[in-house]
Short mmCIF file of C-alpha atoms and ligand atoms in Angstrom, two decimals:
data_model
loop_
_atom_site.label_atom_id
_atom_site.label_comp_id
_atom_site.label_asym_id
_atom_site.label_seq_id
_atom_site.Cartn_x
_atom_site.Cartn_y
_atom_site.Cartn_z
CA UNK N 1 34.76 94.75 50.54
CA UNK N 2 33.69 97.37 47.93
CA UNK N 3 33.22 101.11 48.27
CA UNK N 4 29.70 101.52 47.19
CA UNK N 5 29.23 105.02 48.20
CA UNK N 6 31.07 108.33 49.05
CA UNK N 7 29.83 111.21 50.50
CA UNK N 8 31.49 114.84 51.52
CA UNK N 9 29.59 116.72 54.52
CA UNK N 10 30.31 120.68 55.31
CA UNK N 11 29.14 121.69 58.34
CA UNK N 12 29.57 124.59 60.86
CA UNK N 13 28.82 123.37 64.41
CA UNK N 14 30.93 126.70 65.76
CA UNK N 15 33.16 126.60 63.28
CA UNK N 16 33.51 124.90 59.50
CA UNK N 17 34.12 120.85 58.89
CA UNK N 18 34.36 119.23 56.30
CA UNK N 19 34.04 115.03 56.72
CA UNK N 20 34.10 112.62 54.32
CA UNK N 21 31.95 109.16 54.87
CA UNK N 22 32.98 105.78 53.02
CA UNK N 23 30.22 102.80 53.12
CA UNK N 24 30.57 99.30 51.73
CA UNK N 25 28.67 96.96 50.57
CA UNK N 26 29.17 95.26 53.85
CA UNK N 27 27.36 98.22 55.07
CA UNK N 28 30.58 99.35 56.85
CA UNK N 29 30.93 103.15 57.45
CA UNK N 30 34.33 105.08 57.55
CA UNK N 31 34.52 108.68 58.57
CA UNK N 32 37.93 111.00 57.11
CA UNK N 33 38.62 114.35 58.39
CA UNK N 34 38.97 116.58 55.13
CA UNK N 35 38.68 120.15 57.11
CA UNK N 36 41.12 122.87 55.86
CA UNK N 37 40.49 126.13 57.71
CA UNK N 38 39.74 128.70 55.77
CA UNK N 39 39.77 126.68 52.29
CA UNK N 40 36.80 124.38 53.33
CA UNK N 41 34.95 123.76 49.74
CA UNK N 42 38.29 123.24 47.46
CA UNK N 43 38.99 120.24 49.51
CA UNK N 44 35.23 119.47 49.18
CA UNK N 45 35.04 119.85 45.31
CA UNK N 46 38.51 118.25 45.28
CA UNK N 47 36.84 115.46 46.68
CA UNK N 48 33.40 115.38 45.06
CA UNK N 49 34.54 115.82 41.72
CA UNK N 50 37.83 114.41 41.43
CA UNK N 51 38.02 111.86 44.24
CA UNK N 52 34.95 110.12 44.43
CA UNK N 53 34.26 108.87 41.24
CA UNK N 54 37.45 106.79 41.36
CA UNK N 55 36.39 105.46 44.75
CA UNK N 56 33.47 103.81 43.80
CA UNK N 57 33.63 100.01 43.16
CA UNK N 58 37.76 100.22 44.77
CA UNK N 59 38.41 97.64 47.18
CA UNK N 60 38.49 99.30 50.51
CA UNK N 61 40.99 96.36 51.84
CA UNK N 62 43.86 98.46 49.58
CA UNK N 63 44.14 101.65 51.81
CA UNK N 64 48.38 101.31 50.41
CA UNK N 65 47.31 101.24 46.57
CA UNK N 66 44.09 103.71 47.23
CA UNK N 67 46.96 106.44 48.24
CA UNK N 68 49.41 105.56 45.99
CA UNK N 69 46.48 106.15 43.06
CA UNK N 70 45.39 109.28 44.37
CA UNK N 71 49.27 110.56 44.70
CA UNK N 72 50.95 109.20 41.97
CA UNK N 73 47.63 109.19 39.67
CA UNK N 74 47.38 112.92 40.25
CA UNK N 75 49.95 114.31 37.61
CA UNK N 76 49.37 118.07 39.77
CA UNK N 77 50.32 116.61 43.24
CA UNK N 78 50.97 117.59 46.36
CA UNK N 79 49.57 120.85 48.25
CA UNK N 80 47.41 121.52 50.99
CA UNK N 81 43.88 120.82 49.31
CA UNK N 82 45.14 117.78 47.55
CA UNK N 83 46.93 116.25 50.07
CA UNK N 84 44.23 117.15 52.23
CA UNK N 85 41.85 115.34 50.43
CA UNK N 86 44.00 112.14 50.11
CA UNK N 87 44.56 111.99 53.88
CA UNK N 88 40.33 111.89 54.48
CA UNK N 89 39.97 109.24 51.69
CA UNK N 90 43.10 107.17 53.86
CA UNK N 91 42.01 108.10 57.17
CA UNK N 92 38.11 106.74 56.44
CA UNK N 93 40.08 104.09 54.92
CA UNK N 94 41.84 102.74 58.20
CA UNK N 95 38.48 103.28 59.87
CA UNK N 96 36.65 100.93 58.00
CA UNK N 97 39.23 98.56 58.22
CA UNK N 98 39.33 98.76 62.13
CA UNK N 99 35.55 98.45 62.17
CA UNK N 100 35.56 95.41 59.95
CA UNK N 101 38.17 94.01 61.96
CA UNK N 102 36.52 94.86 65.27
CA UNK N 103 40.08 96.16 66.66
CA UNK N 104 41.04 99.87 67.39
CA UNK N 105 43.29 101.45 64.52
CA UNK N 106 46.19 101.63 66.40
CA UNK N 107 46.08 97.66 66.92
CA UNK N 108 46.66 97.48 63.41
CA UNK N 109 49.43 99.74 63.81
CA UNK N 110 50.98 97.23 65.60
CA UNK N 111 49.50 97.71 69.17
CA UNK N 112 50.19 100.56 72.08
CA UNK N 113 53.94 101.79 72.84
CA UNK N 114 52.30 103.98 75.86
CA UNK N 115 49.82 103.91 77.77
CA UNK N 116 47.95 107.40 76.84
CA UNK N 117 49.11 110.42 74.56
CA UNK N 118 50.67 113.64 76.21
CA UNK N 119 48.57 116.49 75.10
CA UNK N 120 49.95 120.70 75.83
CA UNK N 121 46.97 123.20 77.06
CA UNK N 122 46.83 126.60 75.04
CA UNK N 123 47.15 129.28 77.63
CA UNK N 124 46.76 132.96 76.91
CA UNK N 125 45.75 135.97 78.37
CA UNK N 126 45.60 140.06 77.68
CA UNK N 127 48.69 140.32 80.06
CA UNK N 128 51.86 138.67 81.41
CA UNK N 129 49.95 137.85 84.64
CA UNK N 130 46.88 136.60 82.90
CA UNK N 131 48.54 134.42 80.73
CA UNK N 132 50.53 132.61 84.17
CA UNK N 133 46.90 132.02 85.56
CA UNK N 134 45.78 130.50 83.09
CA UNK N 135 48.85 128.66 82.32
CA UNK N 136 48.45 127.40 86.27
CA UNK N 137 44.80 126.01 85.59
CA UNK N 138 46.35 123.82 82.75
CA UNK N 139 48.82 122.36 85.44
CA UNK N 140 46.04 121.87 88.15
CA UNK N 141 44.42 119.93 85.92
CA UNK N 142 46.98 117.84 85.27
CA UNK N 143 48.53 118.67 82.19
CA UNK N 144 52.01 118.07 81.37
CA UNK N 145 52.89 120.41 79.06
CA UNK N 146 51.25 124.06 78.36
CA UNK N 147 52.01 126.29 75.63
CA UNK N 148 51.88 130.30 76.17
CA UNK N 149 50.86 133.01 74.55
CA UNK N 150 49.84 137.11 75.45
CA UNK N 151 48.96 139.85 73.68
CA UNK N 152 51.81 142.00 72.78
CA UNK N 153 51.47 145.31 74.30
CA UNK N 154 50.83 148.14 71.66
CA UNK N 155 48.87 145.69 69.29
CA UNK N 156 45.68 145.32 69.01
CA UNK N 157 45.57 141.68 68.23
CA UNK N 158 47.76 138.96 69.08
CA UNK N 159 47.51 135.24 67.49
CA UNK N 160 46.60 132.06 69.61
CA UNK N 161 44.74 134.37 72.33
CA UNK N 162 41.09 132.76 73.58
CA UNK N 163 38.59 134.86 74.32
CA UNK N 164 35.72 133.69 76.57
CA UNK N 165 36.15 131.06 79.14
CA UNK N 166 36.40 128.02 76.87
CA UNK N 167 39.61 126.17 76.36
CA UNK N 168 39.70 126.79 73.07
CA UNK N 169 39.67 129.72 70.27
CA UNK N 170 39.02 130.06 66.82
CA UNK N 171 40.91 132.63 65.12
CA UNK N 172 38.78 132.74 61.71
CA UNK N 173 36.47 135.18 61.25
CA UNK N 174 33.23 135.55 58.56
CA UNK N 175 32.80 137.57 55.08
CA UNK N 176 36.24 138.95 54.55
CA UNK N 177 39.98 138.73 56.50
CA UNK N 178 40.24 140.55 59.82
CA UNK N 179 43.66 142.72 59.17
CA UNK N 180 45.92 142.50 62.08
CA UNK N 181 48.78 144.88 62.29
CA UNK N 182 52.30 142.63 63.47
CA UNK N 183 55.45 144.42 64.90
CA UNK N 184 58.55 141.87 65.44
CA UNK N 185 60.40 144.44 67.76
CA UNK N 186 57.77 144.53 69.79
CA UNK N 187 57.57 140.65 69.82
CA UNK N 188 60.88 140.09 70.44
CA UNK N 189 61.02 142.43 73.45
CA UNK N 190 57.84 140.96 74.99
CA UNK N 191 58.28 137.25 74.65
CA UNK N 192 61.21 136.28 76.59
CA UNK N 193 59.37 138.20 79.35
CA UNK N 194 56.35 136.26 79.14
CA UNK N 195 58.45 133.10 79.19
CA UNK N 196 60.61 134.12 81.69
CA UNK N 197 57.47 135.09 84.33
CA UNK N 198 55.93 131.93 83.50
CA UNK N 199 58.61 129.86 84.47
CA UNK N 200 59.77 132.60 87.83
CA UNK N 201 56.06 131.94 88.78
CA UNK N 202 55.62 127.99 87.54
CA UNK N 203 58.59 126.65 87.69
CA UNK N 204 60.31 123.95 85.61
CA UNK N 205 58.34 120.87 86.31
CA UNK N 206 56.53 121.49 82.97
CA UNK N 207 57.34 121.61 79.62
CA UNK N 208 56.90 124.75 78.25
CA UNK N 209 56.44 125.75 74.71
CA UNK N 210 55.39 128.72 72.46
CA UNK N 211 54.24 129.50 68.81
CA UNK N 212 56.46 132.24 66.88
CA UNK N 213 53.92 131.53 63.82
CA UNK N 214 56.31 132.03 60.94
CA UNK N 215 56.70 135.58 61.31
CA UNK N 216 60.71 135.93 62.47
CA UNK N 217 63.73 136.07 60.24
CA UNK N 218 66.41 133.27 60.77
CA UNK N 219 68.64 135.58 62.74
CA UNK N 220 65.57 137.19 64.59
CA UNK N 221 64.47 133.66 65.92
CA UNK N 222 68.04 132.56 66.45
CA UNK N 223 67.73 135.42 68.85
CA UNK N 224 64.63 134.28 70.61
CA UNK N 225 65.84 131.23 70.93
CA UNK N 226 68.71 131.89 72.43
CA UNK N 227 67.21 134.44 75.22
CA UNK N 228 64.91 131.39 75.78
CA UNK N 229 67.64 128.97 77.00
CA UNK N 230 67.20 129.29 80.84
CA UNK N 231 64.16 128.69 80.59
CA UNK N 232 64.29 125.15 79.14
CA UNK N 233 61.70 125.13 76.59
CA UNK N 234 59.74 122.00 75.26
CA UNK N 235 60.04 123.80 71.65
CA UNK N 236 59.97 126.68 70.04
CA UNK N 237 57.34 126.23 67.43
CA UNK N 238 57.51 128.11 63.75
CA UNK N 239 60.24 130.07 64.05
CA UNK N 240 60.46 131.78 60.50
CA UNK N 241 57.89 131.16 57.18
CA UNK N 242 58.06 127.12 57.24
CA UNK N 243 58.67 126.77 53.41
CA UNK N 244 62.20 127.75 53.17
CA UNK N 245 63.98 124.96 54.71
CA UNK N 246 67.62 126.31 54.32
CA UNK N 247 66.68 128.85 56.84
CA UNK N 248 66.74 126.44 59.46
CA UNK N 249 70.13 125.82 59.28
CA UNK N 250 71.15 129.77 60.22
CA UNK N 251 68.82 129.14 63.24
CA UNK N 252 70.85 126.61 64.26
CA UNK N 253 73.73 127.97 64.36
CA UNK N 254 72.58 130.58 67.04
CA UNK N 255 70.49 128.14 69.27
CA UNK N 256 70.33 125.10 71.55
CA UNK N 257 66.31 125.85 71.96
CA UNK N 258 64.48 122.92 70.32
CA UNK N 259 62.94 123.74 67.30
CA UNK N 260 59.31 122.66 66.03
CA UNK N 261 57.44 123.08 62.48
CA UNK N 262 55.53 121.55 59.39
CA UNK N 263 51.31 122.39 61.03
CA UNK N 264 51.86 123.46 57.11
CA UNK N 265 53.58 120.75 55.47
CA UNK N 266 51.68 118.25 53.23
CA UNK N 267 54.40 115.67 52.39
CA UNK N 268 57.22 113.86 53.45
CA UNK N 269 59.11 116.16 50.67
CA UNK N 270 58.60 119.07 52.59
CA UNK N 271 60.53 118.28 55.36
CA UNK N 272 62.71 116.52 53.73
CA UNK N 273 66.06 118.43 54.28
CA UNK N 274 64.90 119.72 57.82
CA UNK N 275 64.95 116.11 59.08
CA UNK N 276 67.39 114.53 57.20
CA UNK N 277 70.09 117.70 58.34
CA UNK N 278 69.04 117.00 62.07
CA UNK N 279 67.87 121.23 61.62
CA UNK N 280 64.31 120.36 63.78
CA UNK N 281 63.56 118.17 66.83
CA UNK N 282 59.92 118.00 66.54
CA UNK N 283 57.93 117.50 63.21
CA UNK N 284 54.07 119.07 63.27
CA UNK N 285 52.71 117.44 60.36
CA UNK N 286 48.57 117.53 61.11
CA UNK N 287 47.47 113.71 59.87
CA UNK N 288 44.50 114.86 58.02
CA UNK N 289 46.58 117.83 56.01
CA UNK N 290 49.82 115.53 55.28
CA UNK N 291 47.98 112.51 53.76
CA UNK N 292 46.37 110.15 56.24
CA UNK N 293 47.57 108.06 58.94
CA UNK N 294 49.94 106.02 56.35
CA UNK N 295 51.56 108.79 54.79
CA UNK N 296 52.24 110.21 58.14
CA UNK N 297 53.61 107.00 59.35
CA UNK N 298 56.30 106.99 56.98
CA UNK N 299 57.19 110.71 57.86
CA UNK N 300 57.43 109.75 61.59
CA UNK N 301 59.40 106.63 60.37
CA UNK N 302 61.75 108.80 59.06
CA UNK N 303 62.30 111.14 61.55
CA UNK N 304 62.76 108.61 63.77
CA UNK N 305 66.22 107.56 61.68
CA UNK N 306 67.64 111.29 62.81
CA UNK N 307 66.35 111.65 66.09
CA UNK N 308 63.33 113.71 65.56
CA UNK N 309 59.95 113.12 67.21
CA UNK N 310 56.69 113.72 66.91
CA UNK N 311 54.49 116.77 67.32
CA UNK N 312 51.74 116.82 65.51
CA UNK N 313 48.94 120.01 64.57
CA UNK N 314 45.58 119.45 66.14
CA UNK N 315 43.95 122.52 66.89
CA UNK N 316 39.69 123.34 66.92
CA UNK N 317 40.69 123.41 62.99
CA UNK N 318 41.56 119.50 63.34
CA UNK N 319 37.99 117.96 63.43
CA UNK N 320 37.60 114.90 66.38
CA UNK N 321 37.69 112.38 63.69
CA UNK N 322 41.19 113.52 62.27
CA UNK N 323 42.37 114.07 66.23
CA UNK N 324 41.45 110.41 66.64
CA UNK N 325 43.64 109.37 63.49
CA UNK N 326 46.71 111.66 64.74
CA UNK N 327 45.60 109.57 67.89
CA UNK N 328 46.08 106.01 67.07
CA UNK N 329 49.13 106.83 65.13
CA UNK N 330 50.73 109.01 68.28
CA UNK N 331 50.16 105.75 70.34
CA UNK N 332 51.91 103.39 68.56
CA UNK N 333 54.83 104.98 66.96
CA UNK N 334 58.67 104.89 68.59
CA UNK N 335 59.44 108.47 68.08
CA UNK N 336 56.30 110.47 69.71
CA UNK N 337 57.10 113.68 71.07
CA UNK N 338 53.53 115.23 72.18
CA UNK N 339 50.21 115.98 70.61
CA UNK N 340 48.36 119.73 70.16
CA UNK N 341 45.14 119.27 71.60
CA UNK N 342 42.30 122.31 71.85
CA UNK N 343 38.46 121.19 73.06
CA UNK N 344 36.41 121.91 69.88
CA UNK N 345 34.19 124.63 70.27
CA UNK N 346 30.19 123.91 70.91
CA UNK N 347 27.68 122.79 69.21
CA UNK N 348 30.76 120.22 67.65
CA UNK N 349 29.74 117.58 70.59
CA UNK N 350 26.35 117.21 68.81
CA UNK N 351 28.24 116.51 65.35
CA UNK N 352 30.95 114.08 66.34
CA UNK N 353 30.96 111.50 69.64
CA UNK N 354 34.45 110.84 70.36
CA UNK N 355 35.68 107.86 72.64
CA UNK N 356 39.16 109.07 73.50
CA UNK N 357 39.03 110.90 76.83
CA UNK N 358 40.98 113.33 79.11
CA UNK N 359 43.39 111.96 81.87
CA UNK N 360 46.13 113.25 84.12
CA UNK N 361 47.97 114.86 81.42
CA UNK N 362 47.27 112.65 78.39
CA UNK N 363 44.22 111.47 75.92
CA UNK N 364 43.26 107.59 76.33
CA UNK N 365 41.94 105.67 73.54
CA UNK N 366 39.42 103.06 74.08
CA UNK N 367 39.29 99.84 72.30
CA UNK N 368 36.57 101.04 70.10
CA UNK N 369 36.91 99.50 66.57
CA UNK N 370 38.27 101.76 63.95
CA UNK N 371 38.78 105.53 64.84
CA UNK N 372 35.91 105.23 67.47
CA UNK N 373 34.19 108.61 66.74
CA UNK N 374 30.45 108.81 65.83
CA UNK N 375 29.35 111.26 63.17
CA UNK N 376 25.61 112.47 63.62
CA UNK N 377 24.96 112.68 60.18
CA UNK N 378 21.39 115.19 60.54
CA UNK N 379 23.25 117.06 63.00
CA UNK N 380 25.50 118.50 60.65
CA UNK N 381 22.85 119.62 58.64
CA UNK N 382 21.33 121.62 60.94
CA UNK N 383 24.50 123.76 61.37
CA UNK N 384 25.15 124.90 57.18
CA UNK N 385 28.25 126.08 56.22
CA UNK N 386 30.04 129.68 56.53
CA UNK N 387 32.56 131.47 54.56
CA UNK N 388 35.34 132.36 57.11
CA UNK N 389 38.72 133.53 56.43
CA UNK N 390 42.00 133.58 58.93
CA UNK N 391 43.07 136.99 59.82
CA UNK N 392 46.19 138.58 57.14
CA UNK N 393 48.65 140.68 58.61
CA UNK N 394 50.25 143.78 58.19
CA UNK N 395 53.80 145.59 59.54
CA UNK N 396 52.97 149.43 60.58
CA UNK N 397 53.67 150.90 57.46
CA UNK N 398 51.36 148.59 56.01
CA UNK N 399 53.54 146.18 54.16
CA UNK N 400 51.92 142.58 54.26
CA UNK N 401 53.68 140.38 56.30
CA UNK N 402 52.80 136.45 57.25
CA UNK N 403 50.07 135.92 59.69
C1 GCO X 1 48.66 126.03 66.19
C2 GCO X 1 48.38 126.86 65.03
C3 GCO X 1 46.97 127.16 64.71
C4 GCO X 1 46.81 127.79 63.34
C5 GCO X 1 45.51 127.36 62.77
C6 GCO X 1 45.22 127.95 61.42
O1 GCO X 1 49.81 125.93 66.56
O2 GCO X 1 47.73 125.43 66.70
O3 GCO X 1 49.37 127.75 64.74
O4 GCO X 1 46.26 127.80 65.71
O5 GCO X 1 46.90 129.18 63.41
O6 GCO X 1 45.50 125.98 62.68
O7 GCO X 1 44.05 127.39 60.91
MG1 MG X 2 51.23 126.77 65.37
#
């Protein structure tokens, strides 16, 4: 089974894609997820110039050796855009193999260790109160787990707040970065508040979680994570700038709140020391930005050794084709923790035809061979793609600071 062709589609059904399709000369096609907000055409010209001219002719059967030539045959490794690219090539990979097996990819994972995979709703709101309404429609809907987030008072824009009456959001914006303005006093005063109402009002028969989005020092989030302890939290999620590992360890020193990180990671080498030093509980490696569903596997694999599970990145960035690979992997590992989740925004439903499905709390896979997500090829053509940029931030005195 030979890769005869390879082919790398941008589109911008809402917001930017970027999918990469595999066929064989069986005439078997396999979809990858190769979307990286905000950096859309590297990963697209990594692939199209570098990538798929040593695809043609490989045997698609060798999805192990494919990545190990990619990784190891790519002297400048690692990185977002490479590993990126790597993970669509692998996740198209396991696709086709499902398909020309007839069996879902997570049978070839070794078969179902749950039933269905526990997803958290993203609430947020302008205010305290609007944020705990919101927060209450996730639960009468069944969900399981619900993440908060509010605009801080005396800022004009907060991350991870929706606008409109979707469930989703996409912070990235057209032509050039929208400059935020970020005040950690003002954070830290406001967000035990907004946990602490959403729990008086809720209760505890939820798990709870919230996104710091790298912006604390280690003693400022072992802070917040302390004044979160009575409230139980699922996980507090990217607590200080994720690349500096050794940071991790002052946090916790100061905290019993579990700790979450790695949506930015690409490799198992990233987190290699967080794991390894028992300094996370949950590891949010995205599947399509850390290498595919087998590179993945071997970073849940690992964390599994020191008791961390799984959490992985999947918001509107995370196209339906690399959900459904974080899917079949979330279903049939030991250590899965829980699985971001955001409804893509429309027109995306005319691009991509997912088979997984919503249910009391969790997402189902069917027994759909491969990934089991159809890619309308002319769709995507009709929605071009558009330079868009994630918002930079600023402290008041205009110092940059991380978004
Ligand atoms: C999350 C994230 C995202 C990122 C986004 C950037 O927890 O879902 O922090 O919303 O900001 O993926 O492209
Ligand atoms: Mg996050």
């Amino acid at each position: 089974m030979k890769i005869v062709e390879a082919d790398v589609i941008v589109t911008c059904p809402g917001r930017n894609y970027v999918t990469l399709k595999l066929t064989t000369d069986d005439g078997i096609v396999g979809y990858g997820d190769a979307t990286l907000n905000g950096r859309e055409l590297a990963v697209s010209a990594y692939l199209t110039e570098h990538v798929v001219p040593l695809l043609i002719g490989r045997d698609a059967n060798r999805i192990n050796d494919t990545w190990q030539y990619l990784y190891r045959g790519a002297y400048w490794r690692r990185g977002p855009v490479t590993m990126t690219a790597i993970g669509a090539v692998d996740i198209a990979l396991w696709d086709i193999q499902g398909k020309a097996l007839g069996r879902p990819v997570y049978q070839l994972l070794g078969g179902a260790a749950r039933d269905g995979v526990m997803i958290y709703g993203h609430a947020s709101g302008a205010t305290i109160d609007e944020t705990v309404a919101d927060a209450a429609r996730f639960l009468e809907a069944g969900y399981l787990a619900v993440r908060v987030q509010a605009k801080i008072p005396g800022l004009d824009a907060t991350y991870g707040i929706r606008t409109g009456s979707g469930l989703t959001y996409e912070p990235a914006v057209g032509d050039l970065p929208a400059e935020e303005v970020w005040d950690t006093a003002a954070y830290l005063d406001f967000a035990p508040r907004l946990v602490a109402a959403t729990r008086d009002q809720l209760g505890f028969g939820f798990h709870l979680l919230h996104d710091a989005h790298h912006r604390l020092t280690p003693l400022e989030a072992g802070r917040l994570g302390k004044s979160l302890e009575p409230y139980r939290m699922f996980w507090l999620e990217d607590a200080t700038p994720a690349e500096d590992q050794a940071a991790f360890r002052l946090i916790r020193q100061h905290t019993v709140t579990p700790l979450a990180v790695g949506e930015v990671f690409n490799s198992i080498w990233d987190c290699q020391a967080l794991i390894g030093e028992r300094l996370i509980d949950y590891i949010r490696t995205a599947v399509p930005h850390a290498g595919g569903i087998t590179h993945c596997r071997r970073i849940f694999d690992y964390a599994d050794l020191y008791g961390v599970r799984s959490g992985s990145h999947g918001p509107g960035d995370v196209s339906p084709i690399g959900i459904a690979a974080a899917l079949h992997l979330d279903l049939s590992i030991p250590n899965f923790g829980i699985q971001e989740y955001m409804d893509h925004l429309e027109p995306a439903s005319e691009v991509f035809t997912p088979s997984y499905h919503y249910a009391d709390g969790l997402l189902h896979l069917t027994d759909a061979p491969g990934l089991g997500v159809a890619f309308d090829e002319s769709a995507a053509r009709r929605y071009p793609y558009q330079r868009r940029y994630l918002p930079v931030n600023r402290l008041r005195d205009g110092s940059m600071h991380d978004w």
